């Protein structure tokens, strides 16, 4: 009999200790009219969740929540083993771009572990800043919408991001982070609005996402390794890029990146590696680009060793020092919007090696497509249209 009670008691204790606690931002004072600043309610919810000894949920019911200035969710002192933002609502930035335009990031996760953001929308209202930039006036640089910095075990799921001032998502110095079902929407003419930018991170997975923007859909900067990207649709945009690399003389390399099952619609590039023409000890190695569909893409397959956006202010008196080796392009098919569908413009100073082409079938409307190689060595097999220049 006593044993039975003890078992029941233990069971209840176990239930209690693993039960989730929920903090609702509306209960904590957030107005859902999109006009009253709700930053304090979000910080209250975060601080409660963070101090909780059980896994915590931050509930964000439907509605519009103005976050009027940059906000950081810092995890350094958290007790909670896991925090989930259960989002139905939309977080909006102020319509005046100066409010966040000089901050690096609008919404930042900083030194957190086991944080999930599920659902919801982040609307940065970047339009007026893009207009300012294109007018040639002096404007702030603009903020990244969502920055995930120095964090581990992060899941971003089914989040929608609209009209960022700069990058939509920046992942910096993170490990074991997954982004899935992310939907990013900005104008194809918006400047520097990369969809997802990775720096100095390892074990990053990006799945089932759709990105339409004015710069790279995904860009993989220095110091990244073990990245898996699968089922991404990109367009408009500048494609999925490794780079830009080699700006610094001392620079961490990029290795073990897989980009699989992608579709590019009307993009400037498809699968790209870009390096500045500068001295650098950086490198790119062990890259697999596999199973891609190109629809009217200007440069479907491109290694650009003299990257120079808008042909302005580039160090083109030098050559890139970044060593590019062991890069596979496999099962890439569709249409190119220019005649040079495959372009390997590598560096005279450190030529590309171990480039592998297998089953590439790209057509250019009207004329046969061509490939162009400089300082590129490797092998080719399977169906190759245009024929290989390696
Ligand atoms: C390469 O990265 C994948 C994850 O994308 C990982 O599973 C694999 O172990 C890595 N390979 C090496 C050799 O590190």
mmCIF file of C-alpha atoms and ligand atoms in Angstrom:
data_model
loop_
_atom_site.group_PDB
_atom_site.id
_atom_site.type_symbol
_atom_site.label_atom_id
_atom_site.label_comp_id
_atom_site.label_asym_id
_atom_site.label_seq_id
_atom_site.Cartn_x
_atom_site.Cartn_y
_atom_site.Cartn_z
ATOM 1 C CA UNK A 1 0.000 0.000 0.000
ATOM 2 C CA UNK A 2 2.708 2.474 1.039
ATOM 3 C CA UNK A 3 4.736 1.480 -2.004
ATOM 4 C CA UNK A 4 1.756 2.322 -4.209
ATOM 5 C CA UNK A 5 1.494 5.813 -2.722
ATOM 6 C CA UNK A 6 5.197 6.393 -3.182
ATOM 7 C CA UNK A 7 4.937 5.379 -6.819
ATOM 8 C CA UNK A 8 1.984 7.741 -7.358
ATOM 9 C CA UNK A 9 3.858 10.525 -5.587
ATOM 10 C CA UNK A 10 6.973 9.987 -7.706
ATOM 11 C CA UNK A 11 4.846 9.965 -10.837
ATOM 12 C CA UNK A 12 3.221 13.275 -9.876
ATOM 13 C CA UNK A 13 6.593 14.798 -9.051
ATOM 14 C CA UNK A 14 7.943 13.678 -12.402
ATOM 15 C CA UNK A 15 4.905 15.122 -14.175
ATOM 16 C CA UNK A 16 5.349 18.383 -12.359
ATOM 17 C CA UNK A 17 9.071 18.721 -13.015
ATOM 18 C CA UNK A 18 8.709 18.029 -16.756
ATOM 19 C CA UNK A 19 5.548 20.101 -17.170
ATOM 20 C CA UNK A 20 5.917 23.120 -19.370
ATOM 21 C CA UNK A 21 5.145 26.575 -18.117
ATOM 22 C CA UNK A 22 3.641 29.140 -20.457
ATOM 23 C CA UNK A 23 4.129 32.877 -20.413
ATOM 24 C CA UNK A 24 1.754 34.771 -22.650
ATOM 25 C CA UNK A 25 2.977 38.156 -23.884
ATOM 26 C CA UNK A 26 -0.588 39.527 -23.972
ATOM 27 C CA UNK A 27 -1.157 38.585 -20.329
ATOM 28 C CA UNK A 28 2.115 40.350 -19.613
ATOM 29 C CA UNK A 29 0.840 43.579 -21.136
ATOM 30 C CA UNK A 30 1.522 43.411 -24.889
ATOM 31 C CA UNK A 31 -1.061 45.201 -27.048
ATOM 32 C CA UNK A 32 -1.820 43.551 -30.371
ATOM 33 C CA UNK A 33 -2.602 46.738 -32.310
ATOM 34 C CA UNK A 34 0.838 47.040 -33.918
ATOM 35 C CA UNK A 35 1.165 50.592 -32.602
ATOM 36 C CA UNK A 36 2.056 50.294 -28.920
ATOM 37 C CA UNK A 37 5.604 49.180 -28.177
ATOM 38 C CA UNK A 38 5.520 45.639 -26.813
ATOM 39 C CA UNK A 39 9.236 45.194 -26.234
ATOM 40 C CA UNK A 40 8.890 45.217 -22.436
ATOM 41 C CA UNK A 41 6.236 42.504 -22.440
ATOM 42 C CA UNK A 42 8.491 40.329 -24.610
ATOM 43 C CA UNK A 43 11.444 40.924 -22.295
ATOM 44 C CA UNK A 44 9.279 40.106 -19.257
ATOM 45 C CA UNK A 45 8.154 36.864 -20.877
ATOM 46 C CA UNK A 46 11.749 36.021 -21.764
ATOM 47 C CA UNK A 47 13.049 36.729 -18.266
ATOM 48 C CA UNK A 48 10.353 34.551 -16.697
ATOM 49 C CA UNK A 49 10.936 31.744 -19.197
ATOM 50 C CA UNK A 50 14.676 32.015 -18.726
ATOM 51 C CA UNK A 51 14.421 31.843 -14.920
ATOM 52 C CA UNK A 52 12.039 28.899 -15.002
ATOM 53 C CA UNK A 53 13.476 25.532 -14.014
ATOM 54 C CA UNK A 54 11.030 23.749 -16.348
ATOM 55 C CA UNK A 55 10.894 24.008 -20.111
ATOM 56 C CA UNK A 56 9.032 27.200 -20.951
ATOM 57 C CA UNK A 57 6.752 28.419 -23.695
ATOM 58 C CA UNK A 58 6.427 32.051 -24.668
ATOM 59 C CA UNK A 59 3.000 32.354 -26.261
ATOM 60 C CA UNK A 60 2.507 35.041 -28.892
ATOM 61 C CA UNK A 61 -1.188 34.985 -29.897
ATOM 62 C CA UNK A 62 -2.278 36.321 -33.273
ATOM 63 C CA UNK A 63 -2.134 40.085 -33.732
ATOM 64 C CA UNK A 64 0.507 42.680 -34.517
ATOM 65 C CA UNK A 65 3.201 43.498 -31.989
ATOM 66 C CA UNK A 66 5.322 46.576 -32.449
ATOM 67 C CA UNK A 67 8.921 46.010 -31.334
ATOM 68 C CA UNK A 68 9.999 49.642 -31.484
ATOM 69 C CA UNK A 69 13.739 49.219 -30.956
ATOM 70 C CA UNK A 70 16.359 46.490 -31.113
ATOM 71 C CA UNK A 71 15.695 43.651 -28.659
ATOM 72 C CA UNK A 72 18.071 40.975 -27.342
ATOM 73 C CA UNK A 73 17.009 37.692 -25.776
ATOM 74 C CA UNK A 74 20.090 36.811 -23.810
ATOM 75 C CA UNK A 75 20.575 33.327 -22.429
ATOM 76 C CA UNK A 76 23.729 33.625 -20.360
ATOM 77 C CA UNK A 77 22.000 33.274 -16.998
ATOM 78 C CA UNK A 78 19.034 31.092 -18.011
ATOM 79 C CA UNK A 79 18.000 28.156 -15.828
ATOM 80 C CA UNK A 80 15.439 26.784 -18.264
ATOM 81 C CA UNK A 81 16.511 23.783 -20.297
ATOM 82 C CA UNK A 82 14.397 24.813 -23.278
ATOM 83 C CA UNK A 83 12.400 27.849 -24.369
ATOM 84 C CA UNK A 84 9.898 27.818 -27.233
ATOM 85 C CA UNK A 85 8.354 30.877 -28.843
ATOM 86 C CA UNK A 86 4.931 29.674 -29.910
ATOM 87 C CA UNK A 87 4.130 32.331 -32.458
ATOM 88 C CA UNK A 88 0.851 33.085 -34.154
ATOM 89 C CA UNK A 89 1.336 36.830 -34.331
ATOM 90 C CA UNK A 90 3.481 39.230 -36.330
ATOM 91 C CA UNK A 91 6.309 41.263 -34.848
ATOM 92 C CA UNK A 92 6.595 44.592 -36.680
ATOM 93 C CA UNK A 93 9.388 47.140 -36.770
ATOM 94 C CA UNK A 94 8.613 50.875 -36.734
ATOM 95 C CA UNK A 95 7.833 52.323 -40.145
ATOM 96 C CA UNK A 96 10.547 54.936 -39.640
ATOM 97 C CA UNK A 97 13.807 53.184 -40.511
ATOM 98 C CA UNK A 98 15.968 55.196 -38.112
ATOM 99 C CA UNK A 99 14.459 53.380 -35.118
ATOM 100 C CA UNK A 100 16.487 50.222 -35.821
ATOM 101 C CA UNK A 101 18.538 51.234 -38.861
ATOM 102 C CA UNK A 102 21.756 51.846 -36.968
ATOM 103 C CA UNK A 103 21.513 48.642 -34.947
ATOM 104 C CA UNK A 104 23.259 45.552 -36.217
ATOM 105 C CA UNK A 105 20.258 43.348 -35.454
ATOM 106 C CA UNK A 106 16.596 44.042 -34.742
ATOM 107 C CA UNK A 107 15.722 40.785 -32.909
ATOM 108 C CA UNK A 108 18.673 38.944 -31.444
ATOM 109 C CA UNK A 109 19.120 35.588 -29.729
ATOM 110 C CA UNK A 110 22.399 35.864 -27.850
ATOM 111 C CA UNK A 111 24.219 33.009 -26.119
ATOM 112 C CA UNK A 112 21.108 30.854 -25.846
ATOM 113 C CA UNK A 113 20.796 27.066 -25.824
ATOM 114 C CA UNK A 114 17.766 24.988 -26.858
ATOM 115 C CA UNK A 115 15.563 27.804 -28.110
ATOM 116 C CA UNK A 116 12.818 27.212 -30.688
ATOM 117 C CA UNK A 117 10.883 29.799 -32.646
ATOM 118 C CA UNK A 118 7.834 28.198 -34.171
ATOM 119 C CA UNK A 119 5.443 29.953 -36.542
ATOM 120 C CA UNK A 120 4.726 33.657 -36.766
ATOM 121 C CA UNK A 121 6.024 36.526 -38.859
ATOM 122 C CA UNK A 122 8.753 39.150 -38.521
ATOM 123 C CA UNK A 123 7.980 42.226 -40.579
ATOM 124 C CA UNK A 124 10.912 44.663 -40.632
ATOM 125 C CA UNK A 125 9.233 47.188 -42.973
ATOM 126 C CA UNK A 126 12.491 47.727 -44.867
ATOM 127 C CA UNK A 127 10.936 49.399 -47.931
ATOM 128 C CA UNK A 128 11.585 53.035 -46.942
ATOM 129 C CA UNK A 129 15.251 52.281 -46.168
ATOM 130 C CA UNK A 130 15.750 50.615 -49.570
ATOM 131 C CA UNK A 131 14.213 53.700 -51.182
ATOM 132 C CA UNK A 132 16.573 55.946 -49.208
ATOM 133 C CA UNK A 133 19.559 53.861 -50.319
ATOM 134 C CA UNK A 134 18.580 53.934 -53.963
ATOM 135 C CA UNK A 135 18.019 57.699 -53.863
ATOM 136 C CA UNK A 136 21.713 58.157 -53.071
ATOM 137 C CA UNK A 137 20.935 60.058 -49.863
ATOM 138 C CA UNK A 138 22.815 59.329 -46.647
ATOM 139 C CA UNK A 139 20.971 56.510 -44.909
ATOM 140 C CA UNK A 140 21.648 54.149 -42.032
ATOM 141 C CA UNK A 141 23.111 50.798 -43.001
ATOM 142 C CA UNK A 142 20.059 48.901 -41.766
ATOM 143 C CA UNK A 143 19.553 46.054 -39.308
ATOM 144 C CA UNK A 144 19.496 42.305 -39.780
ATOM 145 C CA UNK A 145 15.987 41.166 -38.875
ATOM 146 C CA UNK A 146 16.796 38.031 -36.854
ATOM 147 C CA UNK A 147 20.316 37.479 -35.521
ATOM 148 C CA UNK A 148 21.250 34.214 -33.840
ATOM 149 C CA UNK A 149 24.627 34.743 -32.199
ATOM 150 C CA UNK A 150 26.867 32.407 -30.168
ATOM 151 C CA UNK A 151 24.054 29.915 -29.657
ATOM 152 C CA UNK A 152 23.442 26.174 -29.772
ATOM 153 C CA UNK A 153 20.562 23.833 -30.482
ATOM 154 C CA UNK A 154 18.307 26.414 -32.061
ATOM 155 C CA UNK A 155 15.285 25.511 -34.160
ATOM 156 C CA UNK A 156 13.563 28.071 -36.358
ATOM 157 C CA UNK A 157 10.453 26.493 -37.807
ATOM 158 C CA UNK A 158 7.762 27.841 -40.142
ATOM 159 C CA UNK A 159 8.781 31.423 -39.501
ATOM 160 C CA UNK A 160 7.966 34.030 -42.142
ATOM 161 C CA UNK A 161 10.191 37.078 -42.617
ATOM 162 C CA UNK A 162 9.180 40.120 -44.628
ATOM 163 C CA UNK A 163 11.123 43.063 -46.036
ATOM 164 C CA UNK A 164 14.261 43.136 -43.962
ATOM 165 C CA UNK A 165 16.384 46.289 -43.939
ATOM 166 C CA UNK A 166 19.511 44.136 -44.418
ATOM 167 C CA UNK A 167 19.969 40.352 -44.002
ATOM 168 C CA UNK A 168 16.799 38.537 -42.984
ATOM 169 C CA UNK A 169 18.506 35.930 -40.803
ATOM 170 C CA UNK A 170 22.154 35.985 -39.692
ATOM 171 C CA UNK A 171 23.589 32.944 -37.930
ATOM 172 C CA UNK A 172 26.896 33.783 -36.283
ATOM 173 C CA UNK A 173 29.145 31.469 -34.251
ATOM 174 C CA UNK A 174 26.414 28.863 -33.709
ATOM 175 C CA UNK A 175 26.393 25.083 -33.569
ATOM 176 C CA UNK A 176 23.671 22.542 -34.183
ATOM 177 C CA UNK A 177 21.024 24.886 -35.519
ATOM 178 C CA UNK A 178 18.124 24.016 -37.787
ATOM 179 C CA UNK A 179 16.017 26.298 -39.943
ATOM 180 C CA UNK A 180 13.045 24.620 -41.568
ATOM 181 C CA UNK A 181 9.945 25.734 -43.395
ATOM 182 C CA UNK A 182 11.223 29.288 -43.387
ATOM 183 C CA UNK A 183 9.596 31.687 -45.834
ATOM 184 C CA UNK A 184 11.391 34.902 -46.715
ATOM 185 C CA UNK A 185 9.828 37.568 -48.907
ATOM 186 C CA UNK A 186 11.369 40.851 -50.055
ATOM 187 C CA UNK A 187 11.596 42.710 -53.347
ATOM 188 C CA UNK A 188 14.025 41.388 -55.942
ATOM 189 C CA UNK A 189 15.445 44.906 -56.087
ATOM 190 C CA UNK A 190 16.071 45.338 -52.359
ATOM 191 C CA UNK A 191 19.784 45.847 -51.543
ATOM 192 C CA UNK A 192 21.807 43.495 -49.262
ATOM 193 C CA UNK A 193 18.736 41.654 -48.103
ATOM 194 C CA UNK A 194 20.289 38.163 -48.041
ATOM 195 C CA UNK A 195 17.805 35.527 -46.931
ATOM 196 C CA UNK A 196 20.004 33.509 -44.577
ATOM 197 C CA UNK A 197 23.643 34.409 -43.946
ATOM 198 C CA UNK A 198 25.944 32.016 -42.098
ATOM 199 C CA UNK A 199 29.252 32.950 -40.468
ATOM 200 C CA UNK A 200 31.648 30.912 -38.303
ATOM 201 C CA UNK A 201 29.078 28.209 -37.624
ATOM 202 C CA UNK A 202 29.014 24.444 -37.702
ATOM 203 C CA UNK A 203 26.249 21.874 -37.933
ATOM 204 C CA UNK A 204 23.665 24.131 -39.560
ATOM 205 C CA UNK A 205 20.719 22.599 -41.427
ATOM 206 C CA UNK A 206 18.378 24.545 -43.698
ATOM 207 C CA UNK A 207 15.375 22.576 -44.983
ATOM 208 C CA UNK A 208 12.166 23.081 -46.961
ATOM 209 C CA UNK A 209 12.434 26.827 -47.274
ATOM 210 C CA UNK A 210 11.341 29.360 -49.830
ATOM 211 C CA UNK A 211 13.285 32.561 -50.259
ATOM 212 C CA UNK A 212 12.515 35.537 -52.516
ATOM 213 C CA UNK A 213 14.782 38.512 -52.042
ATOM 214 C CA UNK A 214 17.136 41.081 -53.586
ATOM 215 C CA UNK A 215 20.475 39.461 -52.705
ATOM 216 C CA UNK A 216 21.706 35.919 -51.991
ATOM 217 C CA UNK A 217 18.947 33.570 -50.888
ATOM 218 C CA UNK A 218 21.563 31.842 -48.744
ATOM 219 C CA UNK A 219 25.149 33.039 -48.287
ATOM 220 C CA UNK A 220 27.832 31.033 -46.540
ATOM 221 C CA UNK A 221 30.619 33.257 -45.271
ATOM 222 C CA UNK A 222 34.003 32.434 -43.712
ATOM 223 C CA UNK A 223 34.438 29.809 -41.009
ATOM 224 C CA UNK A 224 31.435 27.586 -41.738
ATOM 225 C CA UNK A 225 31.557 23.793 -41.775
ATOM 226 C CA UNK A 226 29.159 20.838 -41.823
ATOM 227 C CA UNK A 227 26.251 22.698 -43.389
ATOM 228 C CA UNK A 228 23.344 20.798 -44.953
ATOM 229 C CA UNK A 229 20.897 22.650 -47.197
ATOM 230 C CA UNK A 230 18.035 20.708 -48.769
ATOM 231 C CA UNK A 231 14.796 21.534 -50.597
ATOM 232 C CA UNK A 232 15.190 25.263 -50.973
ATOM 233 C CA UNK A 233 13.411 27.340 -53.610
ATOM 234 C CA UNK A 234 15.163 30.617 -54.455
ATOM 235 C CA UNK A 235 13.916 33.471 -56.583
ATOM 236 C CA UNK A 236 14.065 36.275 -57.181
ATOM 237 C CA UNK A 237 17.521 36.561 -55.660
ATOM 238 C CA UNK A 238 21.220 36.065 -56.267
ATOM 239 C CA UNK A 239 21.247 32.322 -55.672
ATOM 240 C CA UNK A 240 22.917 30.145 -53.052
ATOM 241 C CA UNK A 241 26.468 31.361 -52.565
ATOM 242 C CA UNK A 242 29.563 30.330 -50.737
ATOM 243 C CA UNK A 243 31.112 33.708 -50.029
ATOM 244 C CA UNK A 244 32.018 36.362 -50.325
ATOM 245 C CA UNK A 245 35.353 35.013 -49.111
ATOM 246 C CA UNK A 246 38.907 36.232 -48.965
ATOM 247 C CA UNK A 247 38.402 39.805 -47.864
ATOM 248 C CA UNK A 248 40.743 39.205 -44.915
ATOM 249 C CA UNK A 249 44.309 38.033 -45.201
ATOM 250 C CA UNK A 250 43.812 35.671 -42.260
ATOM 251 C CA UNK A 251 40.453 34.053 -42.813
ATOM 252 C CA UNK A 252 38.793 30.847 -41.613
ATOM 253 C CA UNK A 253 37.899 28.434 -44.420
ATOM 254 C CA UNK A 254 34.629 26.874 -45.509
ATOM 255 C CA UNK A 255 34.281 23.101 -45.646
ATOM 256 C CA UNK A 256 31.867 20.208 -45.908
ATOM 257 C CA UNK A 257 28.828 21.977 -47.327
ATOM 258 C CA UNK A 258 26.024 20.058 -49.058
ATOM 259 C CA UNK A 259 23.405 21.878 -51.109
ATOM 260 C CA UNK A 260 20.791 19.425 -52.351
ATOM 261 C CA UNK A 261 17.484 19.568 -54.220
ATOM 262 C CA UNK A 262 17.215 23.255 -54.953
ATOM 263 C CA UNK A 263 15.179 25.255 -57.460
ATOM 264 C CA UNK A 264 16.184 28.663 -58.780
ATOM 265 C CA UNK A 265 13.579 30.813 -60.478
ATOM 266 C CA UNK A 266 14.783 33.818 -62.491
ATOM 267 C CA UNK A 267 17.755 34.353 -60.201
ATOM 268 C CA UNK A 268 21.026 36.124 -60.998
ATOM 269 C CA UNK A 269 23.056 33.050 -59.982
ATOM 270 C CA UNK A 270 22.271 29.476 -59.137
ATOM 271 C CA UNK A 271 25.104 27.672 -57.355
ATOM 272 C CA UNK A 272 27.967 30.062 -56.730
ATOM 273 C CA UNK A 273 31.331 30.435 -55.024
ATOM 274 C CA UNK A 274 32.598 34.025 -54.858
ATOM 275 C CA UNK A 275 35.917 35.359 -53.638
ATOM 276 C CA UNK A 276 37.379 38.829 -53.638
ATOM 277 C CA UNK A 277 40.536 39.342 -55.669
ATOM 278 C CA UNK A 278 42.696 39.874 -52.593
ATOM 279 C CA UNK A 279 45.461 38.058 -50.785
ATOM 280 C CA UNK A 280 44.064 35.609 -48.265
ATOM 281 C CA UNK A 281 44.827 32.272 -46.649
ATOM 282 C CA UNK A 282 41.145 31.252 -46.749
ATOM 283 C CA UNK A 283 39.875 28.094 -48.446
ATOM 284 C CA UNK A 284 36.793 26.298 -49.736
ATOM 285 C CA UNK A 285 36.809 22.492 -49.841
ATOM 286 C CA UNK A 286 34.570 19.437 -49.858
ATOM 287 C CA UNK A 287 31.458 20.998 -51.320
ATOM 288 C CA UNK A 288 28.600 19.101 -52.957
ATOM 289 C CA UNK A 289 25.974 20.844 -55.063
ATOM 290 C CA UNK A 290 23.508 18.170 -56.100
ATOM 291 C CA UNK A 291 20.156 17.988 -57.841
ATOM 292 C CA UNK A 292 19.336 21.543 -58.858
ATOM 293 C CA UNK A 293 16.717 22.910 -61.241
ATOM 294 C CA UNK A 294 17.475 26.206 -62.987
ATOM 295 C CA UNK A 295 14.702 28.289 -64.515
ATOM 296 C CA UNK A 296 16.071 31.212 -66.555
ATOM 297 C CA UNK A 297 19.047 31.703 -64.277
ATOM 298 C CA UNK A 298 21.735 34.119 -65.498
ATOM 299 C CA UNK A 299 24.717 32.168 -64.147
ATOM 300 C CA UNK A 300 23.505 28.702 -63.116
ATOM 301 C CA UNK A 301 26.952 27.359 -62.130
ATOM 302 C CA UNK A 302 29.611 29.901 -61.299
ATOM 303 C CA UNK A 303 32.891 30.242 -59.448
ATOM 304 C CA UNK A 304 33.794 33.906 -59.426
ATOM 305 C CA UNK A 305 37.364 34.523 -58.309
ATOM 306 C CA UNK A 306 37.121 38.256 -58.920
ATOM 307 C CA UNK A 307 33.871 39.052 -57.201
ATOM 308 C CA UNK A 308 33.026 42.692 -57.667
ATOM 309 C CA UNK A 309 29.389 43.636 -57.120
ATOM 310 C CA UNK A 310 28.283 46.508 -59.357
ATOM 311 C CA UNK A 311 31.908 46.741 -60.590
ATOM 312 C CA UNK A 312 32.668 49.332 -57.974
ATOM 313 C CA UNK A 313 35.555 49.807 -55.543
ATOM 314 C CA UNK A 314 37.005 46.339 -56.016
ATOM 315 C CA UNK A 315 40.601 45.271 -55.398
ATOM 316 C CA UNK A 316 41.030 43.891 -58.896
ATOM 317 C CA UNK A 317 44.722 44.671 -59.165
ATOM 318 C CA UNK A 318 45.262 41.555 -57.049
ATOM 319 C CA UNK A 319 44.247 37.893 -57.352
ATOM 320 C CA UNK A 320 42.286 35.845 -54.864
ATOM 321 C CA UNK A 321 44.336 33.766 -52.448
ATOM 322 C CA UNK A 322 41.385 31.554 -51.470
ATOM 323 C CA UNK A 323 42.109 27.894 -52.317
ATOM 324 C CA UNK A 324 39.087 26.204 -53.865
ATOM 325 C CA UNK A 325 39.204 22.416 -54.084
ATOM 326 C CA UNK A 326 36.982 19.363 -54.251
ATOM 327 C CA UNK A 327 33.718 20.935 -55.402
ATOM 328 C CA UNK A 328 31.067 18.754 -57.088
ATOM 329 C CA UNK A 329 28.194 19.885 -59.293
ATOM 330 C CA UNK A 330 25.925 16.927 -59.922
ATOM 331 C CA UNK A 331 22.530 16.584 -61.612
ATOM 332 C CA UNK A 332 22.018 20.223 -62.478
ATOM 333 C CA UNK A 333 19.498 20.912 -65.214
ATOM 334 C CA UNK A 334 17.227 23.577 -66.661
ATOM 335 C CA UNK A 335 17.580 26.859 -68.485
ATOM 336 C CA UNK A 336 20.246 29.542 -68.459
ATOM 337 C CA UNK A 337 19.378 33.173 -69.187
ATOM 338 C CA UNK A 338 22.858 33.833 -70.610
ATOM 339 C CA UNK A 339 24.988 31.782 -72.973
ATOM 340 C CA UNK A 340 27.736 31.006 -70.439
ATOM 341 C CA UNK A 341 25.835 28.540 -68.287
ATOM 342 C CA UNK A 342 28.912 27.086 -66.579
ATOM 343 C CA UNK A 343 31.636 29.497 -65.559
ATOM 344 C CA UNK A 344 34.759 28.738 -63.558
ATOM 345 C CA UNK A 345 36.675 31.981 -63.309
ATOM 346 C CA UNK A 346 39.306 30.898 -60.813
ATOM 347 C CA UNK A 347 42.350 32.683 -59.493
ATOM 348 C CA UNK A 348 45.683 32.662 -61.270
ATOM 349 C CA UNK A 349 47.321 32.816 -57.842
ATOM 350 C CA UNK A 350 45.493 29.778 -56.438
ATOM 351 C CA UNK A 351 43.741 27.846 -59.209
ATOM 352 C CA UNK A 352 40.672 25.711 -58.497
ATOM 353 C CA UNK A 353 41.337 21.974 -58.257
ATOM 354 C CA UNK A 354 39.163 18.907 -57.995
ATOM 355 C CA UNK A 355 36.103 20.455 -59.628
ATOM 356 C CA UNK A 356 33.748 17.616 -60.561
ATOM 357 C CA UNK A 357 30.910 17.920 -63.033
ATOM 358 C CA UNK A 358 28.440 15.085 -63.435
ATOM 359 C CA UNK A 359 25.170 15.116 -65.375
ATOM 360 C CA UNK A 360 24.779 18.780 -66.118
ATOM 361 C CA UNK A 361 22.165 19.684 -68.700
ATOM 362 C CA UNK A 362 21.630 23.406 -69.154
ATOM 363 C CA UNK A 363 20.106 25.010 -72.197
ATOM 364 C CA UNK A 364 20.198 28.588 -73.344
ATOM 365 C CA UNK A 365 17.181 29.713 -75.280
ATOM 366 C CA UNK A 366 18.052 30.130 -78.938
ATOM 367 C CA UNK A 367 21.710 29.092 -78.962
ATOM 368 C CA UNK A 368 23.676 26.265 -77.385
ATOM 369 C CA UNK A 369 25.012 27.142 -73.946
ATOM 370 C CA UNK A 370 28.773 27.229 -73.381
ATOM 371 C CA UNK A 371 31.194 26.656 -70.511
ATOM 372 C CA UNK A 372 34.121 28.840 -69.685
ATOM 373 C CA UNK A 373 37.127 27.869 -67.560
ATOM 374 C CA UNK A 374 40.142 29.762 -66.359
ATOM 375 C CA UNK A 375 42.595 28.276 -63.891
ATOM 376 C CA UNK A 376 40.142 25.450 -63.172
ATOM 377 C CA UNK A 377 41.044 21.750 -63.114
ATOM 378 C CA UNK A 378 38.903 18.725 -62.447
ATOM 379 C CA UNK A 379 36.914 15.917 -63.998
ATOM 380 C CA UNK A 380 33.632 15.556 -65.826
ATOM 381 C CA UNK A 381 31.316 12.589 -66.386
ATOM 382 C CA UNK A 382 27.810 11.666 -67.458
ATOM 383 C CA UNK A 383 25.682 13.865 -69.672
ATOM 384 C CA UNK A 384 27.314 17.277 -70.090
ATOM 385 C CA UNK A 385 25.532 20.082 -71.863
ATOM 386 C CA UNK A 386 27.294 22.403 -72.376
ATOM 387 C CA UNK A 387 30.382 20.201 -72.754
ATOM 388 C CA UNK A 388 32.972 20.543 -70.041
ATOM 389 C CA UNK A 389 35.921 22.932 -70.295
ATOM 390 C CA UNK A 390 37.748 21.394 -67.344
HETATM 391 C C1 LIG B 1 29.798 16.840 -42.987
HETATM 392 O O1 LIG B 1 28.610 17.485 -42.548
HETATM 393 C C2 LIG B 1 27.548 16.611 -42.258
HETATM 394 C C3 LIG B 1 26.361 17.476 -41.860
HETATM 395 O O2 LIG B 1 26.004 18.291 -42.921
HETATM 396 C C4 LIG B 1 27.941 15.660 -41.146
HETATM 397 O O3 LIG B 1 26.896 14.754 -40.899
HETATM 398 C C5 LIG B 1 29.197 14.921 -41.533
HETATM 399 O O4 LIG B 1 29.629 14.131 -40.451
HETATM 400 C C6 LIG B 1 30.295 15.910 -41.902
HETATM 401 N N1 LIG B 1 31.461 15.189 -42.402
HETATM 402 C C7 LIG B 1 32.658 15.374 -41.903
HETATM 403 C C8 LIG B 1 33.757 14.595 -42.530
HETATM 404 O O5 LIG B 1 32.886 16.142 -40.985
#
